[in-house]
Tab-separated table of C-alpha atoms in Angstrom:
chain	number	residue	atom	x	y	z
A	1	MET	CA	-233.776	129.464	-61.703
A	2	THR	CA	-233.641	128.046	-58.179
A	3	ALA	CA	-230.294	127.236	-56.584
A	4	ILE	CA	-229.394	123.749	-55.600
A	5	PRO	CA	-227.654	123.557	-52.278
A	6	LEU	CA	-224.214	121.925	-52.598
A	7	GLY	CA	-223.658	118.939	-50.178
A	8	ARG	CA	-221.183	118.654	-47.640
A	9	THR	CA	-218.562	116.616	-49.682
A	10	ARG	CA	-219.276	119.136	-52.779
A	11	ARG	CA	-218.801	122.068	-50.369
A	12	ALA	CA	-215.613	120.629	-49.095
A	13	THR	CA	-214.290	119.855	-52.597
A	14	LEU	CA	-214.793	123.562	-53.619
A	15	VAL	CA	-213.242	124.838	-50.498
A	16	SER	CA	-210.530	122.901	-51.258
A	17	ALA	CA	-210.037	123.812	-54.857
A	18	LEU	CA	-210.158	127.231	-53.949
A	19	CYS	CA	-207.347	127.159	-51.169
A	20	ALA	CA	-205.270	125.814	-53.825
A	21	LEU	CA	-205.255	128.938	-55.840
A	22	VAL	CA	-202.675	131.161	-55.948
A	23	VAL	CA	-203.520	134.458	-56.742
A	24	THR	CA	-201.013	137.157	-56.716
A	25	GLY	CA	-201.533	140.056	-54.551
A	26	VAL	CA	-204.806	138.207	-53.510
A	27	GLY	CA	-205.877	136.411	-50.142
A	28	LEU	CA	-207.869	134.093	-49.142
A	29	THR	CA	-209.565	133.899	-45.908
A	30	GLY	CA	-211.026	131.007	-43.977
A	31	CYS	CA	-208.476	128.179	-45.600
A	32	SER	CA	-206.391	126.322	-43.232
A	33	SER	CA	-204.932	123.148	-43.375
A	34	GLU	CA	-206.868	119.930	-41.692
A	35	ASP	CA	-206.544	119.382	-37.952
A	36	PRO	CA	-204.271	116.327	-37.802
A	37	ASP	CA	-205.805	115.260	-34.662
A	38	ALA	CA	-209.541	115.903	-35.793
A	39	GLY	CA	-211.522	112.798	-34.724
A	40	THR	CA	-208.538	111.259	-32.602
A	41	ASN	CA	-208.030	110.332	-29.027
A	42	GLY	CA	-205.663	112.988	-28.843
A	43	VAL	CA	-202.282	111.084	-27.839
A	44	GLY	CA	-200.763	112.893	-31.277
A	45	LYS	CA	-200.884	116.130	-29.569
A	46	LEU	CA	-198.823	114.657	-26.020
A	47	PRO	CA	-194.846	114.599	-26.166
A	48	PRO	CA	-193.371	111.169	-26.611
A	49	GLU	CA	-192.770	110.431	-23.131
A	50	LYS	CA	-196.689	110.720	-22.500
A	51	ILE	CA	-197.516	108.752	-25.479
A	52	GLN	CA	-195.027	106.070	-24.266
A	53	ALA	CA	-196.699	106.070	-21.100
A	54	ARG	CA	-199.941	106.276	-22.077
A	55	THR	CA	-199.515	103.337	-24.661
A	56	ARG	CA	-197.821	101.283	-21.796
A	57	ALA	CA	-200.779	101.927	-19.507
A	58	ALA	CA	-203.177	100.951	-22.011
A	59	ALA	CA	-201.363	97.681	-22.890
A	60	GLU	CA	-201.113	96.464	-19.045
A	61	ALA	CA	-204.827	97.351	-18.870
A	62	ALA	CA	-206.023	95.531	-21.724
A	63	GLY	CA	-207.030	91.601	-20.971
A	64	ALA	CA	-205.664	89.966	-24.124
A	65	VAL	CA	-203.563	90.739	-27.502
A	66	ARG	CA	-202.311	89.002	-30.249
A	67	LEU	CA	-198.413	89.694	-30.811
A	68	SER	CA	-196.874	88.609	-34.110
A	69	GLY	CA	-193.245	89.120	-35.670
A	70	THR	CA	-189.843	88.501	-34.821
A	71	VAL	CA	-187.647	88.710	-31.848
A	72	VAL	CA	-184.036	88.534	-31.526
A	73	THR	CA	-182.511	87.685	-28.394
A	74	SER	CA	-178.651	85.904	-26.983
A	75	GLY	CA	-178.116	85.573	-30.945
A	76	ARG	CA	-181.063	83.391	-31.825
A	77	THR	CA	-184.301	84.923	-34.131
A	78	TYR	CA	-188.039	83.780	-32.989
A	79	LYS	CA	-190.671	83.909	-35.095
A	80	LEU	CA	-193.563	84.615	-32.867
A	81	ASP	CA	-197.446	84.307	-33.661
A	82	MET	CA	-198.638	84.292	-30.118
A	83	ARG	CA	-202.356	84.829	-28.376
A	84	LEU	CA	-201.729	86.224	-24.528
A	85	LYS	CA	-204.010	87.431	-21.503
A	86	ASP	CA	-203.383	87.300	-17.931
A	87	ASP	CA	-203.358	83.569	-17.157
A	88	GLY	CA	-201.779	82.513	-20.124
A	89	GLY	CA	-201.361	82.014	-23.707
A	90	THR	CA	-201.018	79.901	-26.578
A	91	GLY	CA	-199.596	80.168	-30.389
A	92	SER	CA	-196.578	78.959	-32.240
A	93	VAL	CA	-193.099	79.797	-32.385
A	94	THR	CA	-189.961	79.150	-34.658
A	95	ALA	CA	-186.341	79.356	-34.261
A	96	GLU	CA	-183.469	78.021	-36.069
A	97	GLY	CA	-185.775	76.060	-38.513
A	98	ALA	CA	-187.585	74.347	-35.765
A	99	ALA	CA	-191.516	75.157	-34.995
A	100	PHE	CA	-193.221	74.148	-32.076
A	101	GLU	CA	-196.075	75.371	-30.130
A	102	LEU	CA	-196.865	76.663	-26.758
A	103	LEU	CA	-199.866	76.551	-24.067
A	104	ARG	CA	-199.743	77.696	-20.772
A	105	ILE	CA	-202.574	77.929	-18.244
A	106	GLY	CA	-201.698	79.487	-14.699
A	107	GLU	CA	-198.526	77.846	-13.936
A	108	GLN	CA	-198.366	74.869	-15.907
A	109	LEU	CA	-196.453	75.141	-19.616
A	110	TYR	CA	-196.935	72.469	-22.567
A	111	LEU	CA	-194.735	72.330	-25.574
A	112	LYS	CA	-195.979	70.499	-28.581
A	113	ALA	CA	-193.661	69.512	-31.657
A	114	ASP	CA	-192.936	67.036	-34.375
A	115	THR	CA	-190.892	64.219	-34.055
A	116	ALA	CA	-188.544	65.625	-35.798
A	117	PHE	CA	-187.893	68.598	-33.333
A	118	TRP	CA	-187.154	65.866	-30.480
A	119	ASN	CA	-184.717	63.801	-32.735
A	120	PRO	CA	-182.888	66.697	-34.823
A	121	GLU	CA	-180.374	64.185	-35.587
A	122	GLY	CA	-182.013	61.131	-36.555
A	123	GLY	CA	-180.943	58.989	-33.736
A	124	ALA	CA	-176.962	60.091	-33.907
A	125	GLY	CA	-176.996	62.134	-30.672
A	126	GLY	CA	-180.529	63.286	-30.686
A	127	THR	CA	-183.189	62.148	-27.745
A	128	GLY	CA	-183.628	58.920	-29.523
A	129	ASP	CA	-186.194	57.624	-32.098
A	130	ALA	CA	-188.401	55.953	-28.987
A	131	ALA	CA	-188.394	59.005	-26.824
A	132	ALA	CA	-188.889	61.327	-29.968
A	133	ASP	CA	-191.853	58.631	-31.268
A	134	LYS	CA	-193.379	59.064	-27.686
A	135	LEU	CA	-193.273	62.982	-27.615
A	136	GLY	CA	-193.797	64.140	-31.020
A	137	GLY	CA	-196.957	65.656	-31.770
A	138	LYS	CA	-198.030	65.374	-27.798
A	139	TYR	CA	-198.262	68.298	-25.032
A	140	VAL	CA	-195.444	67.710	-23.282
A	141	LYS	CA	-195.610	69.220	-19.729
A	142	VAL	CA	-192.274	71.207	-19.272
A	143	PRO	CA	-191.096	71.059	-15.515
A	144	GLU	CA	-190.496	74.284	-13.983
A	145	GLY	CA	-187.335	73.414	-12.936
A	146	ASP	CA	-186.383	72.352	-16.362
A	147	PRO	CA	-183.777	75.394	-18.174
A	148	SER	CA	-186.336	75.820	-20.909
A	149	TYR	CA	-189.492	76.594	-18.700
A	150	GLN	CA	-187.856	80.164	-18.112
A	151	ARG	CA	-187.045	80.781	-21.616
A	152	PHE	CA	-190.245	79.835	-23.170
A	153	SER	CA	-192.889	80.532	-20.739
A	154	GLY	CA	-191.793	84.361	-21.445
A	155	PHE	CA	-193.221	84.246	-24.232
A	156	THR	CA	-196.726	83.420	-23.014
A	157	ASP	CA	-196.427	85.918	-20.065
A	158	LYS	CA	-198.318	89.145	-21.155
A	159	ASP	CA	-197.031	91.403	-18.479
A	160	VAL	CA	-193.590	90.232	-18.773
A	161	LEU	CA	-193.309	90.347	-22.800
A	162	LEU	CA	-194.866	93.642	-23.025
A	163	ASP	CA	-193.271	95.039	-20.614
A	164	SER	CA	-189.686	93.958	-22.344
A	165	LEU	CA	-190.749	94.976	-25.456
A	166	LEU	CA	-192.468	98.303	-25.182
A	167	THR	CA	-189.521	100.311	-24.016
A	168	LEU	CA	-187.503	102.518	-26.768
A	169	HIS	CA	-184.262	103.259	-25.862
A	170	GLY	CA	-182.510	106.690	-25.987
A	171	THR	CA	-183.927	110.212	-26.543
A	172	LEU	CA	-187.783	109.996	-27.373
A	173	GLU	CA	-188.986	111.917	-30.321
A	174	THR	CA	-192.584	112.040	-32.096
A	175	ASP	CA	-191.894	111.004	-36.031
A	176	GLY	CA	-195.148	112.116	-37.893
A	177	ARG	CA	-198.615	110.345	-38.261
A	178	HIS	CA	-198.678	106.960	-39.903
A	179	GLU	CA	-200.990	103.853	-40.709
A	180	GLN	CA	-200.907	100.644	-39.676
A	181	SER	CA	-203.609	97.906	-41.033
A	182	GLY	CA	-205.997	101.161	-41.880
A	183	VAL	CA	-205.945	102.688	-38.433
A	184	ARG	CA	-204.030	106.595	-37.747
A	185	THR	CA	-201.111	105.778	-35.502
A	186	ILE	CA	-198.293	108.480	-33.989
A	187	ARG	CA	-195.100	106.951	-34.502
A	188	ILE	CA	-192.478	107.813	-31.771
A	189	THR	CA	-189.122	106.730	-31.712
A	190	GLY	CA	-185.884	106.258	-29.212
A	191	ASP	CA	-182.523	107.827	-30.702
A	192	GLN	CA	-183.961	108.952	-34.179
A	193	GLY	CA	-184.871	105.149	-34.692
A	194	SER	CA	-181.640	103.647	-33.454
A	195	GLY	CA	-183.310	102.794	-30.146
A	196	GLY	CA	-186.476	101.354	-31.969
A	197	THR	CA	-189.714	103.108	-33.336
A	198	LEU	CA	-193.383	102.185	-31.622
A	199	ASP	CA	-196.208	103.119	-33.811
A	200	VAL	CA	-199.262	104.093	-31.320
A	201	SER	CA	-203.316	103.921	-32.264
A	202	LEU	CA	-205.002	107.407	-32.613
A	203	GLU	CA	-208.125	105.722	-33.076
A	204	GLY	CA	-209.939	104.882	-29.599
A	205	THR	CA	-207.394	103.462	-26.901
A	206	PRO	CA	-203.641	104.406	-27.874
A	207	TYR	CA	-202.459	100.487	-27.849
A	208	PRO	CA	-199.444	99.979	-29.216
A	209	LEU	CA	-199.743	98.623	-32.865
A	210	ARG	CA	-196.107	98.004	-34.504
A	211	LEU	CA	-192.818	97.804	-32.855
A	212	VAL	CA	-189.558	98.119	-34.541
A	213	ARG	CA	-186.836	97.028	-32.166
A	214	GLY	CA	-183.453	98.951	-31.709
A	215	GLY	CA	-180.444	97.432	-33.225
A	216	GLY	CA	-182.399	95.264	-35.626
A	217	ALA	CA	-183.706	92.900	-32.873
A	218	GLY	CA	-186.808	92.320	-34.497
A	219	THR	CA	-190.331	93.726	-35.692
A	220	LEU	CA	-193.669	92.716	-34.080
A	221	THR	CA	-196.875	93.829	-34.828
A	222	PHE	CA	-200.050	93.539	-32.022
A	223	SER	CA	-203.748	93.374	-32.576
A	224	ALA	CA	-206.851	91.680	-31.102
A	225	TRP	CA	-206.564	94.134	-28.234
A	226	GLY	CA	-208.971	93.083	-25.342
A	227	LYS	CA	-210.351	90.346	-27.179
A	228	ASP	CA	-210.762	87.298	-25.119
A	229	PHE	CA	-210.056	83.823	-26.280
A	230	PRO	CA	-210.412	80.013	-24.629
A	231	LEU	CA	-207.336	78.366	-23.047
A	232	ALA	CA	-208.238	74.737	-22.273
A	233	GLU	CA	-206.035	71.954	-20.761
A	234	PRO	CA	-205.158	69.140	-23.621
A	235	GLU	CA	-206.927	66.173	-23.386
A	236	LYS	CA	-204.905	63.386	-21.246
A	237	SER	CA	-204.560	61.073	-24.183
A	238	GLU	CA	-202.837	64.100	-26.090
A	239	THR	CA	-200.246	64.964	-23.101
A	240	VAL	CA	-197.094	63.375	-22.055
A	241	ASP	CA	-195.387	63.938	-18.209
A	242	TYR	CA	-191.849	63.276	-19.154
A	243	GLY	CA	-190.300	63.977	-15.620
A	244	LYS	CA	-188.532	66.500	-13.815
A	245	GLN	CA	-186.376	67.744	-17.074
A	246	LEU	CA	-187.030	67.628	-20.922
A	247	PRO	CA	-184.782	65.852	-23.006
A	248	THR	CA	-181.871	67.732	-24.730
A	249	SER	CA	-182.959	68.333	-28.382
């Protein structure tokens, strides 16, 4: 009878089965658990401080990223879905039930929202029907001197936003291997999670993939690292320049 060679999968299955046997008085050699870092980028072997440094460096070096989730700041919850790169960003923001779009190209920031955003009280103390009709559905230029410019432009600034987010607080520790959207990750925590948790990719470049901010300050996912996207000035017919300061809404 001719022996049929076992395939790699069958051999692995047989070895696993043998290693699972427990026989009193008999020891099986050559049986060891699978290396959790096999085939990874190796950051899982590093101390948490170095993992955080590596992932921050990777994020800073990436040309673009998509960021989605929630951020709680100054008592307000913002729901974000933004695409960011070095010279600008675009996406949507929802805050206190009001949704609007942001577009920044260089230093020029635009805000686009519906009529109800600009006149939330229907004429009773809001911007007013005439102004709301003029601004609704248009890309409104946000003057750099307007109080909202600094707050909203931060949502479109890759470096500023990531620098403020990718910091865990307290004593750093690793919290095992996990998975995000089919990608293996190593998780690091600050003060056992109270200072935030961050999942870092174990595959390819060690990009941050998921962040849970400490103190219930929101949860964010990161994707499309390094994938460029177009940024284009809106058509003049779609743009409104309201002046030095936006109306209160």
